[in-house]
GROMACS .gro file of C-alpha atoms in nm:
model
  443
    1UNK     CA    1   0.000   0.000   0.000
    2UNK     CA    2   0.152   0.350  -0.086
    3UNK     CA    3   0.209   0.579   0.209
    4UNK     CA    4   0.000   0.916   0.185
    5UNK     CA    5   0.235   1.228   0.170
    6UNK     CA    6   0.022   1.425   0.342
    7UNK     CA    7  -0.306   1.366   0.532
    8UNK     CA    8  -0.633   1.444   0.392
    9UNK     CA    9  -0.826   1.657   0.637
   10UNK     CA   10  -1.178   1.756   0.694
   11UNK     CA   11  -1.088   2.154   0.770
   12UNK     CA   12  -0.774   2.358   0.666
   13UNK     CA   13  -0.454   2.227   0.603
   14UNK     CA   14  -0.285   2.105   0.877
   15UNK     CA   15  -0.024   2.277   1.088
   16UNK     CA   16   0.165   1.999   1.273
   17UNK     CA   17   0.297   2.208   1.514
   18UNK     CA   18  -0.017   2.288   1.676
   19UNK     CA   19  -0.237   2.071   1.913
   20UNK     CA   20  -0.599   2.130   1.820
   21UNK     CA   21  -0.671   2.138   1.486
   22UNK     CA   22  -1.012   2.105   1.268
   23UNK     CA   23  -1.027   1.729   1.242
   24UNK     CA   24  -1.314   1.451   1.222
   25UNK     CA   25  -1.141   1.280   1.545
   26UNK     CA   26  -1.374   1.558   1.707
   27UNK     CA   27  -1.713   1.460   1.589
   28UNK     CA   28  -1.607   1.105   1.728
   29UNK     CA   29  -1.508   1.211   2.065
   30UNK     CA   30  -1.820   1.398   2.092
   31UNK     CA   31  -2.015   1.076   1.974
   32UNK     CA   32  -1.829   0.861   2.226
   33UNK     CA   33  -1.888   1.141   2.516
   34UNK     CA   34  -2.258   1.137   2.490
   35UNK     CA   35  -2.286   0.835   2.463
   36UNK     CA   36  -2.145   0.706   2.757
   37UNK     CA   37  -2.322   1.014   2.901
   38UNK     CA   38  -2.661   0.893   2.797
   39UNK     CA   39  -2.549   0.496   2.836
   40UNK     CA   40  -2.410   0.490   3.154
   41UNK     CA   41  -2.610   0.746   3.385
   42UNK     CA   42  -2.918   0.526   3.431
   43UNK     CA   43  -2.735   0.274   3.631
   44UNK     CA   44  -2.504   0.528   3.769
   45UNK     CA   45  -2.787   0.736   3.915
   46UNK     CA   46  -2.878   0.371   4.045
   47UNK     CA   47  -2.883   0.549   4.424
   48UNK     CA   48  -3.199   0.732   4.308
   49UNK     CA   49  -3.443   0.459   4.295
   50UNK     CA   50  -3.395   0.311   4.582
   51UNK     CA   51  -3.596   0.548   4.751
   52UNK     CA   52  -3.905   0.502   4.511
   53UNK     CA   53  -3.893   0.128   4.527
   54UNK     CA   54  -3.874   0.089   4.888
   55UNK     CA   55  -4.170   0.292   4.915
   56UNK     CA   56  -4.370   0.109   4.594
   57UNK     CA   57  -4.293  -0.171   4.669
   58UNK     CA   58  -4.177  -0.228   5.003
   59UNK     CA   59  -3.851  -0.437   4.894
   60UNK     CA   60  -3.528  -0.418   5.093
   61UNK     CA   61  -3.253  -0.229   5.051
   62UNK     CA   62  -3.032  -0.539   4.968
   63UNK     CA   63  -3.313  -0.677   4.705
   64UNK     CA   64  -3.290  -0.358   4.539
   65UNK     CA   65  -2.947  -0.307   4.524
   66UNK     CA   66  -2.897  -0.658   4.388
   67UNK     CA   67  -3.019  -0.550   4.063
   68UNK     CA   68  -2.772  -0.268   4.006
   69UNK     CA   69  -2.490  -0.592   4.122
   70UNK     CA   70  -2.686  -0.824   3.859
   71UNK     CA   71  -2.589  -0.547   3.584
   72UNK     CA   72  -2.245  -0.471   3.705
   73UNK     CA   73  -2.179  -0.848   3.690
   74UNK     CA   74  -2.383  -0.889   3.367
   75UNK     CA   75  -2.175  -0.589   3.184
   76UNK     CA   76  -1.852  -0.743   3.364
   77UNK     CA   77  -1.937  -1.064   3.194
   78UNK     CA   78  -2.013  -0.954   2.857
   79UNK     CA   79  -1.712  -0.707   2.829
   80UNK     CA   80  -1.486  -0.970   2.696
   81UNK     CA   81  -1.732  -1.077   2.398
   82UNK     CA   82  -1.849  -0.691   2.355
   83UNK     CA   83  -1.416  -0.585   2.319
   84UNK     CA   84  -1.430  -0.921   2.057
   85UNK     CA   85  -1.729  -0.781   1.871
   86UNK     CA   86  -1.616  -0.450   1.870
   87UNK     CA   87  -1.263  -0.616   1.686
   88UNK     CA   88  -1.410  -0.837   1.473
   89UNK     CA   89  -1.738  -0.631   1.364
   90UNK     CA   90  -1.646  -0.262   1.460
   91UNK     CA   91  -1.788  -0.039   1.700
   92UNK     CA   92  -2.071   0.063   1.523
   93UNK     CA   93  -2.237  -0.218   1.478
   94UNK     CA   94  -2.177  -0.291   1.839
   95UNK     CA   95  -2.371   0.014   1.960
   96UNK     CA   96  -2.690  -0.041   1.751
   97UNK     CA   97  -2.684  -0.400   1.842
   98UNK     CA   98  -2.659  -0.278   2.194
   99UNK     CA   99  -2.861   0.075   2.147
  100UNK     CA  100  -3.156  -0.164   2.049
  101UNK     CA  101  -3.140  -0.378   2.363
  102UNK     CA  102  -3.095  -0.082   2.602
  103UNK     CA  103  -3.423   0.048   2.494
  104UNK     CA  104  -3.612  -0.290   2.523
  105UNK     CA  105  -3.463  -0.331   2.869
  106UNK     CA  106  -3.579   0.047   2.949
  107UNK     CA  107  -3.906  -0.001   2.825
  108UNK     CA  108  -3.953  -0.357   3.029
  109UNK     CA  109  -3.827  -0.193   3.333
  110UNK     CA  110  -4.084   0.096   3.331
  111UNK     CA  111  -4.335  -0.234   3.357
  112UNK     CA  112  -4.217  -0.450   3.619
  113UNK     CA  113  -4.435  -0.515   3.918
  114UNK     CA  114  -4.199  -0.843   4.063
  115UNK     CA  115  -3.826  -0.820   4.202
  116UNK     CA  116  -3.727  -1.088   3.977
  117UNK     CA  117  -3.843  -0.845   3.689
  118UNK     CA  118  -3.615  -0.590   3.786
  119UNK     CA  119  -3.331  -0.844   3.818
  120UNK     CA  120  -3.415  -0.953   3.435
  121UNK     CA  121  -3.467  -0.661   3.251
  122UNK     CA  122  -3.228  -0.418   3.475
  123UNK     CA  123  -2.999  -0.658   3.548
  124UNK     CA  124  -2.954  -0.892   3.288
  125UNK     CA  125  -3.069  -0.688   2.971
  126UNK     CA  126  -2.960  -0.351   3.059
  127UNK     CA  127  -2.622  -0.457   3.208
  128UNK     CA  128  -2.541  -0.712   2.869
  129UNK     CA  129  -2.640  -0.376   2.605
  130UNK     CA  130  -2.435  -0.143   2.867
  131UNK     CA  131  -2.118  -0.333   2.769
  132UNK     CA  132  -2.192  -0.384   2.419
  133UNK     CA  133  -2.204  -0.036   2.303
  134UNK     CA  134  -1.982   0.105   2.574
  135UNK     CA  135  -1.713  -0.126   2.586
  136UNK     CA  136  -1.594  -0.098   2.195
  137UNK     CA  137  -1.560   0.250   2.185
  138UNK     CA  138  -1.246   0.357   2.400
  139UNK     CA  139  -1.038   0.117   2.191
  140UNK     CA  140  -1.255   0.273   1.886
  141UNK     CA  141  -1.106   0.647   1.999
  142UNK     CA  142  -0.776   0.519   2.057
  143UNK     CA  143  -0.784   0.430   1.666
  144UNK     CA  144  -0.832   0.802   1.568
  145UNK     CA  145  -0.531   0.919   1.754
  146UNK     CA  146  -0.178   0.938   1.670
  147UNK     CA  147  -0.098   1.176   1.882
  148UNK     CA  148  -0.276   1.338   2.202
  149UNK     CA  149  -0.444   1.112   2.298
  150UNK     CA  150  -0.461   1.241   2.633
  151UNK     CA  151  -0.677   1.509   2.522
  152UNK     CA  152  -0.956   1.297   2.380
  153UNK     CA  153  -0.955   1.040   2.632
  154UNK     CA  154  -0.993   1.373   2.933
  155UNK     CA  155  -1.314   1.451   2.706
  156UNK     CA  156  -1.461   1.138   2.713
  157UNK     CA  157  -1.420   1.047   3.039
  158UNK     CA  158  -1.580   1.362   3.163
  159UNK     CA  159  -1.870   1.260   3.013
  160UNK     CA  160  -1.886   0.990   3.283
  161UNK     CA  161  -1.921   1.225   3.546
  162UNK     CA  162  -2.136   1.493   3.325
  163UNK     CA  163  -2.411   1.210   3.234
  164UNK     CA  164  -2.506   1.085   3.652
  165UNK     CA  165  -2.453   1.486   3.689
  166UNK     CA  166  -2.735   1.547   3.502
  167UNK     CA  167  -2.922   1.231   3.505
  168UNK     CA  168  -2.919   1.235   3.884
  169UNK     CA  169  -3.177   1.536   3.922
  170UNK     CA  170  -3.363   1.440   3.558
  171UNK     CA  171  -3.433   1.092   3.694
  172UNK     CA  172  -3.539   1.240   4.042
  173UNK     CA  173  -3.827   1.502   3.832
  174UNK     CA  174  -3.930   1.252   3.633
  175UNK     CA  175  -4.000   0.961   3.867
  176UNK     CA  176  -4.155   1.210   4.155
  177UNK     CA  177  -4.374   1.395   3.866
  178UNK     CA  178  -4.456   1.097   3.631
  179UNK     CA  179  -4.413   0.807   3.855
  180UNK     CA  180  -4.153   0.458   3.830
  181UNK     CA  181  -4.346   0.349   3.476
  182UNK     CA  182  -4.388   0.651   3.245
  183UNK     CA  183  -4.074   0.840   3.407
  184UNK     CA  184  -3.866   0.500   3.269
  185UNK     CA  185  -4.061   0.503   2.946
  186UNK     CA  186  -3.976   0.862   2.878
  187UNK     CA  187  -3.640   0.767   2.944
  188UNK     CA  188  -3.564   0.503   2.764
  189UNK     CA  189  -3.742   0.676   2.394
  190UNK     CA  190  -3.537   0.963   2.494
  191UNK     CA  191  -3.251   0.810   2.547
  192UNK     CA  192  -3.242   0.589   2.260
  193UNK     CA  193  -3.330   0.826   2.029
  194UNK     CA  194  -2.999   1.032   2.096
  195UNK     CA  195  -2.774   0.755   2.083
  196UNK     CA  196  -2.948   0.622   1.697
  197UNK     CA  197  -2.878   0.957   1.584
  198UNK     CA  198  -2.525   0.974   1.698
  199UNK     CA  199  -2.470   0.613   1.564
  200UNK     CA  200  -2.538   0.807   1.231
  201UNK     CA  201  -2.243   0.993   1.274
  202UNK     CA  202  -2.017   0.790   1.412
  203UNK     CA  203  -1.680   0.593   1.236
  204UNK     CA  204  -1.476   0.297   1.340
  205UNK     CA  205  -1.144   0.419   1.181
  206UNK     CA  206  -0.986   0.742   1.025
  207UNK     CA  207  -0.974   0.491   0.741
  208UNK     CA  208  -1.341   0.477   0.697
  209UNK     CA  209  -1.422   0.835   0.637
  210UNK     CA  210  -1.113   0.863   0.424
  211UNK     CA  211  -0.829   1.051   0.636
  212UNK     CA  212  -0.519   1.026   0.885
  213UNK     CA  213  -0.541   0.983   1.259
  214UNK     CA  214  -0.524   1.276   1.465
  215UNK     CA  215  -0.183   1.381   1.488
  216UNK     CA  216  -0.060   1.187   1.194
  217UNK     CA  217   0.282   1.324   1.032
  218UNK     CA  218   0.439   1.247   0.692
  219UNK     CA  219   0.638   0.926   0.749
  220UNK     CA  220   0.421   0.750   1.048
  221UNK     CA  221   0.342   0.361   0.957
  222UNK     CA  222   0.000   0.396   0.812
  223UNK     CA  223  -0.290   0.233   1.007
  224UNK     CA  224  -0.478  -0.024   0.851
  225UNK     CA  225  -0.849   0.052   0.704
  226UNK     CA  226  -1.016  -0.177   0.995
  227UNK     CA  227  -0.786  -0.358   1.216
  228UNK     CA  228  -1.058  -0.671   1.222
  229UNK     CA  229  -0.812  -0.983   1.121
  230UNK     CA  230  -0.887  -1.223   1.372
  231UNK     CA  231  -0.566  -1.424   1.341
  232UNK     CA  232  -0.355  -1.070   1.404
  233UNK     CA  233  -0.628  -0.994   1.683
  234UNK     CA  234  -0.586  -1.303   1.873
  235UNK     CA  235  -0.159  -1.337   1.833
  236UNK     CA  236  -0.156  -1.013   2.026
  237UNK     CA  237  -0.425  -1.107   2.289
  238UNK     CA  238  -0.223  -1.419   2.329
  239UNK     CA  239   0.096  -1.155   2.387
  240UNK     CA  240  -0.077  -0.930   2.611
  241UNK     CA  241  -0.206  -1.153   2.848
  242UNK     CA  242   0.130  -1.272   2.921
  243UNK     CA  243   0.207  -0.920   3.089
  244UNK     CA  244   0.181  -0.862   3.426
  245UNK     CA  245   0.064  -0.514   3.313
  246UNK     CA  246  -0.256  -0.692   3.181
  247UNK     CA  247  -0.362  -0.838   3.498
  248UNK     CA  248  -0.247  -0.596   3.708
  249UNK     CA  249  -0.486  -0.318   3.526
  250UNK     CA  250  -0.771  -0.545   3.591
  251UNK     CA  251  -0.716  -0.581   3.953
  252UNK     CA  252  -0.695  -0.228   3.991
  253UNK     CA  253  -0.980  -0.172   3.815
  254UNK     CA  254  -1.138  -0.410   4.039
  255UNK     CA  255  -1.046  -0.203   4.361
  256UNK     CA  256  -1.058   0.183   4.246
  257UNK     CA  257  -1.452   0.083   4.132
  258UNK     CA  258  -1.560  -0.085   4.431
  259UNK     CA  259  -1.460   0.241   4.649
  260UNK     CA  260  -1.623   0.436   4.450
  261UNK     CA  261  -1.924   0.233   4.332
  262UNK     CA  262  -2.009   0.245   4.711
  263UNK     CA  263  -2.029   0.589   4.744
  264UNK     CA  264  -2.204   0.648   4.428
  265UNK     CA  265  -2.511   0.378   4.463
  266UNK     CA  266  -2.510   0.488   4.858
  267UNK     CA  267  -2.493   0.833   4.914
  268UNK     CA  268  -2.819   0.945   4.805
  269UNK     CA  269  -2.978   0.725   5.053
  270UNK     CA  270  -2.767   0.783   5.315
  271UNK     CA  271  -2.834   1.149   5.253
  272UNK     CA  272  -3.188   1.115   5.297
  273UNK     CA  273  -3.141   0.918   5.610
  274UNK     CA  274  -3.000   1.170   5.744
  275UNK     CA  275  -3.307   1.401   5.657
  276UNK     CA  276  -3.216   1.541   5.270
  277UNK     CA  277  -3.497   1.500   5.058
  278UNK     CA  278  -3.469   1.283   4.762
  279UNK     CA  279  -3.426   1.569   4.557
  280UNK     CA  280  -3.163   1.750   4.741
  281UNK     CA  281  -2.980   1.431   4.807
  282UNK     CA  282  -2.994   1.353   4.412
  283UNK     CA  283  -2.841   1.722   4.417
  284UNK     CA  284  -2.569   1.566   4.614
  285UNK     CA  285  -2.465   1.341   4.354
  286UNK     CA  286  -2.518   1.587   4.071
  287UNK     CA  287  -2.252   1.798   4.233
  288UNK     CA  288  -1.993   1.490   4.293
  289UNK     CA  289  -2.019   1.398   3.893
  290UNK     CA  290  -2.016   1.770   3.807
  291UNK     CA  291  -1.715   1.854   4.034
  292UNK     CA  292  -1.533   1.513   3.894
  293UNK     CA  293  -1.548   1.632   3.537
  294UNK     CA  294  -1.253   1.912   3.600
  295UNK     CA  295  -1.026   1.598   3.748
  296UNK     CA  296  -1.177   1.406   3.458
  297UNK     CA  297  -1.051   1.636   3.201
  298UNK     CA  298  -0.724   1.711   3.320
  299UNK     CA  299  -0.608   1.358   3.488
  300UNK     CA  300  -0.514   1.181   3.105
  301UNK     CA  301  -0.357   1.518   3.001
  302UNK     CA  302  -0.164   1.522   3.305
  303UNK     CA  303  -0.074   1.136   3.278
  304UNK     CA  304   0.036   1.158   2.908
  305UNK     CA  305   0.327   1.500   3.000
  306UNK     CA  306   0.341   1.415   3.392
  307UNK     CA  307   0.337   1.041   3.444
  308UNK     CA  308   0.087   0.810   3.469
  309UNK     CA  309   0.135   0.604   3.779
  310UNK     CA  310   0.251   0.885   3.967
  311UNK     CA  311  -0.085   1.074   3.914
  312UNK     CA  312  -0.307   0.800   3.886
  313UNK     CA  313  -0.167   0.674   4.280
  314UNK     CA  314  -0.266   1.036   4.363
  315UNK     CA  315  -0.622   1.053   4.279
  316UNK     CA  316  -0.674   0.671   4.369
  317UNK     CA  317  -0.558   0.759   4.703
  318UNK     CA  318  -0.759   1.079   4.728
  319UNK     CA  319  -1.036   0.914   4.691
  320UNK     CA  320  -1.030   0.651   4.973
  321UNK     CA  321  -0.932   0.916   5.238
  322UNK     CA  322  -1.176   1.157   5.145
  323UNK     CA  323  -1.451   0.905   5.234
  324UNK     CA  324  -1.347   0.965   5.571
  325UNK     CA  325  -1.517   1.291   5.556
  326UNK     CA  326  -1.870   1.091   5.572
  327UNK     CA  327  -1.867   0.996   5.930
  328UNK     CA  328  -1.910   1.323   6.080
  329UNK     CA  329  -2.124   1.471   5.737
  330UNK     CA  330  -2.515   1.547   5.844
  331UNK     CA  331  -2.641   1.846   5.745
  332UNK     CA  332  -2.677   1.984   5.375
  333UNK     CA  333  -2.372   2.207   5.356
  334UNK     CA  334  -2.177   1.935   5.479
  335UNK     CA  335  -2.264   1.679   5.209
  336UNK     CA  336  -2.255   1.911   4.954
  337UNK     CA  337  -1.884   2.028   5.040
  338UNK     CA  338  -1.836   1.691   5.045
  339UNK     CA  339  -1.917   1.636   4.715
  340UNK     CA  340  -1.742   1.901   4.597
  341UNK     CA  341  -1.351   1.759   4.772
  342UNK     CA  342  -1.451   1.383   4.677
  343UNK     CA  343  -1.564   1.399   4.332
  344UNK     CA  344  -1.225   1.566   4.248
  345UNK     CA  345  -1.023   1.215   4.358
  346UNK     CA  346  -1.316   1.043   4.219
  347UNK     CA  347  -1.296   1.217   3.881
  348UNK     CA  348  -0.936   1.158   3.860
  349UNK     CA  349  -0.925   0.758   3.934
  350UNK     CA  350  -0.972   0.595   3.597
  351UNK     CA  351  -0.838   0.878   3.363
  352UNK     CA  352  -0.485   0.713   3.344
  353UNK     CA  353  -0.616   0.383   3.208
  354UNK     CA  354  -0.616   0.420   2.833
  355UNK     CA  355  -0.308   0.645   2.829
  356UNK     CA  356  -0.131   0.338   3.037
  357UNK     CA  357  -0.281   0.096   2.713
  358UNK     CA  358  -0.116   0.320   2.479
  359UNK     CA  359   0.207   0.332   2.674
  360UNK     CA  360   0.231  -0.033   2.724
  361UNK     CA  361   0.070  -0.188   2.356
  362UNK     CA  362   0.081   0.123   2.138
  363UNK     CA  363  -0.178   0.112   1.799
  364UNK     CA  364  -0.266  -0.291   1.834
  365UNK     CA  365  -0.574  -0.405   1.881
  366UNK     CA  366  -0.657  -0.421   2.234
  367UNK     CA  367  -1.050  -0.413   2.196
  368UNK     CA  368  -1.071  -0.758   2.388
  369UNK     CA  369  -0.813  -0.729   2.634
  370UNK     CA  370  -0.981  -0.394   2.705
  371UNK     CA  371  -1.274  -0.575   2.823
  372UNK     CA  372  -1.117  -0.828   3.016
  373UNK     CA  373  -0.999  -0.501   3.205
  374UNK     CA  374  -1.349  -0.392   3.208
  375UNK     CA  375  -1.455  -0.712   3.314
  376UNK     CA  376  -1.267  -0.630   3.665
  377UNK     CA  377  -1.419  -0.273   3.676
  378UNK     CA  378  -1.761  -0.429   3.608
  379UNK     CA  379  -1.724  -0.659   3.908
  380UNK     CA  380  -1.571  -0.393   4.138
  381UNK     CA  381  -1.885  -0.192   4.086
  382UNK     CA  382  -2.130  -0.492   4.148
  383UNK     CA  383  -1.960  -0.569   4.435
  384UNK     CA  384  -1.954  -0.167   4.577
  385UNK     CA  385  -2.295  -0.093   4.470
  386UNK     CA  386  -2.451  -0.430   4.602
  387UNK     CA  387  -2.278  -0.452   4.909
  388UNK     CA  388  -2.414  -0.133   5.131
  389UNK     CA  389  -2.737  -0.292   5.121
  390UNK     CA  390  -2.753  -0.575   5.304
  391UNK     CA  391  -2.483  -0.412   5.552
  392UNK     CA  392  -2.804  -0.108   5.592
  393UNK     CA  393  -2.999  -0.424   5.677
  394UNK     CA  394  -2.785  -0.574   5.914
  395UNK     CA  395  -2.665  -0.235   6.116
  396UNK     CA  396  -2.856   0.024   6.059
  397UNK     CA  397  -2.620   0.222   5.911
  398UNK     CA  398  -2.353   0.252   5.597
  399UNK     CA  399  -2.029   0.239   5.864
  400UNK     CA  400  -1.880  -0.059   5.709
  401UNK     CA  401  -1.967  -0.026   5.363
  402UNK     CA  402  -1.769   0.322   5.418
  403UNK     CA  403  -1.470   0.172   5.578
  404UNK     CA  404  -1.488  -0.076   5.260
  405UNK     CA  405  -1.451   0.179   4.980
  406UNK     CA  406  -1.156   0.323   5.232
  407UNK     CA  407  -0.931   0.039   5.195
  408UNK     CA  408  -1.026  -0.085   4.831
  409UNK     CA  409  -0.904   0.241   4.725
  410UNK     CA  410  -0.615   0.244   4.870
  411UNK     CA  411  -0.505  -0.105   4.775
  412UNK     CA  412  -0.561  -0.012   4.440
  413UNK     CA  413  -0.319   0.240   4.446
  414UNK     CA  414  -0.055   0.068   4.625
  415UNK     CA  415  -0.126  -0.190   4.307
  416UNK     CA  416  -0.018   0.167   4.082
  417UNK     CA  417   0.323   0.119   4.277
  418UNK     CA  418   0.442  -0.189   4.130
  419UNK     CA  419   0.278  -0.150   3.761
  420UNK     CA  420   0.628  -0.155   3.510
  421UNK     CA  421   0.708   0.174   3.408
  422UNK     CA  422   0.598   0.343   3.098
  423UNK     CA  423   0.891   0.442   2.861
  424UNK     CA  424   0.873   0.128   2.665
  425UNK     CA  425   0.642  -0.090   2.520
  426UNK     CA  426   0.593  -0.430   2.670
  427UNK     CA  427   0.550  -0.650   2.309
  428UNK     CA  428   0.784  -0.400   2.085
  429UNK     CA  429   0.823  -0.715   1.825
  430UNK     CA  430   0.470  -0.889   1.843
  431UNK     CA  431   0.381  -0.782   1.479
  432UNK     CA  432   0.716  -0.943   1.341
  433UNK     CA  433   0.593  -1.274   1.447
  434UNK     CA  434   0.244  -1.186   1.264
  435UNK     CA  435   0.417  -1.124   0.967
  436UNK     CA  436   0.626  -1.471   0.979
  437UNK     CA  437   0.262  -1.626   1.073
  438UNK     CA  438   0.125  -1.495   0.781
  439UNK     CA  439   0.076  -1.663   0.426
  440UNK     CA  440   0.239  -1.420   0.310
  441UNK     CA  441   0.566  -1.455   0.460
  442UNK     CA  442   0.692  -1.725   0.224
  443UNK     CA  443   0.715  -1.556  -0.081
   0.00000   0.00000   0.00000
């Protein structure tokens, strides 16, 4: 294949000594950000309806919670076959297979009347679509950059505190001025509507729409039009699982979710228990995910010129101490300041991860390892957002839950300690053995 001289662009020509430029990568990072915005804050504004369902129901507050576990372990599960899909099929078709299951599982949930039915349709439907739209499209961004990435990922990720920002007081309106069935209908049409339309836009590769990666210069390898060869997929996987890197990611994945998948599922209700009501302690959580979009932003920038296990062990540990703050919180200022100082570690725990991908396996295909990582996130926030309620049931209060997401945090950041450093790549020489593999290597 001849090497382009000079990269086609969708703006002005390119000046490749500036940062931001006019670029497609944009439309895609916007694509990706509101769509985990819209995706991912129903289950993270999970704390909301627990309130709703205890009183229309009567259920405990360990039944309930063991539907938002079901669909952490559900999405945990299915990350590993949603990174394949993504690989083999490309993104896009992985978020409308997965955009057309989220709204069936919306819709069914608006209907249930039965525990079991939340269990199904939250749990197991909405937590298998959640990974296989979501899970695809970080290793889909990480395709469209050559360079900087740590800009793109900082505006993607803060759309994972933006969406439970706002989501937190929309789902709150809705459900105390429609009520549990036509507040979830309206937001599941919503909600799906937005993401089709954005599927419309969206591209699995520079490649596709004609055009460099962002940050591409004159004598770069060029990257392939869809990097969906199974064979060269699964060489690497086989590589990258041999790291300690690998495994070490998913374990702290694992930790860093289940301190702060406590506080996120918990803290309304603890808020109201201590005599918020359900819309002021939503407010509480709408503040946290607001305030952790500036960490958000900044943490992968910072990672990619700083270093990114020195500032990743910061915010990990930031956020474990901080919860300390929550034993002597009661009043309204008080929670609301503390939203403001935790959702700033918060923010900053998981912005390092894709720049540390990039570091370690450069362009390859890491759409299924990716989930294997996600698969220990996904069970780190079953695990937090599950297990406050059946300690509420047995004391009375969140105390241990609290002193839970304390020392998961910081375990996961002494795990940061010992991750290899950075300044190389782990498998420099993996594609030389896919091109002695291939058929074409003996002519």
């Amino acid at each position: 294949m001849a090497r382009q001289t000079e990269p086609s662009t969708t703006g002005p020509q390119l000046n490749y000594g500036r940062v931001i430029y006019p670029h497609y990568v944009w439309v895609i990072v916007t694509v990706i950000a509101v769509m985990q915005m819209v995706g991912t804050s129903i289950r993270m504004a999970f704390g909301v309806f627990i309130e709703p369902l205890e009183q229309t129901f009567q259920w405990s507050q360990g039944s309930i919670t063991l539907a938002y576990a079901i669909s952490s372990v559900v999405t945990a599960l299915a990350s590993p076959f949603a990174g394949w899909f993504g690989d083999r099929f490309g993104a896009r078709k992985a978020m409308v297979v997965g955009t057309a299951m989220f709204l069936a599982g919306m819709l069914l949930t608006g209907f249930i009347s039965t525990i079991w039915e939340l269990y199904l349709y939250f749990g197991v439907l909405l937590g298998t679509a959640q990974a296989i739209f979501l899970v695809p499209l970080i290793p889909a961004a990480m395709y469209w950059f050559r360079r900087h990435l740590g800009i793109g990922m900082g505006l993607i990720m803060a759309s994972w505190g933006l969406g439970p920002a706002l989501a937190a007081v929309v789902v709150s309106l809705l459900l105390e001025g429609m009520g549990w069935q036509n507040g979830f209908i309206a937001l599941g049409v919503g909600s799906a509507a937005i993401m089709f339309l954005l599927i419309g836009l969206f591209r699995d590769t520079p490649a596709d729409k004609g055009i460099q990666p962002y940050g591409y210069r004159p004598g770069d390898r060029e990257v392939r039009k869809r990097e969906s060869d199974p064979t060269r997929t699964k060489l690497f996987n086989g590589y990258m699982r041999k790291t300690a890197a690998f495994w070490n990611m998913s374990s702290i994945h694992f930790l860093g979710c289940v301190g702060h998948a406590i506080i996120l599922v918990y803290i309304v209700p603890l808020a109201v228990k201590e005599g918020l009501t359900l819309v002021q302690a939503a407010g509480v959580l709408t503040v946290l995910s607001a305030v952790s979009v500036i960490s958000r932003v900044f943490v992968p920038i910072m990672c990619d010129t700083i270093g990114t296990r020195t500032v990743m062990f910061i915010f990990f540990a930031a956020q474990g101490i901080l919860v300390l703050m929550l034993f002597w919180t009661h009043d309204l200022w008080m929670f609301y300041l503390f939203a403001v100082i935790f959702g700033i570690g918060y923010g900053g725990e998981t912005g390092g991860v894709p720049i540390l991908n990039r570091r370690y396996y450069g362009h390859a295909p890491t759409g299924a390892p990716y989930g294997v990582q996600m698969l220990g996130a996904g069970l780190g926030m079953a695990l937090g957002g599950w297990i406050g309620g059946p300690i509420f049931d047995i004391f009375g209060n969140y105390n241990v839950a609290l002193w839970i997401s304390i020392a998961t945090s910081l375990a996961g950041a002494l795990n940061i300690l010992v991750l290899e450093p950075t300044d190389k790549l782990l498998i420099p020489d993996w594609e030389a053995d896919e091109a002695a593999q291939s058929p074409a290597a003996g002519d």
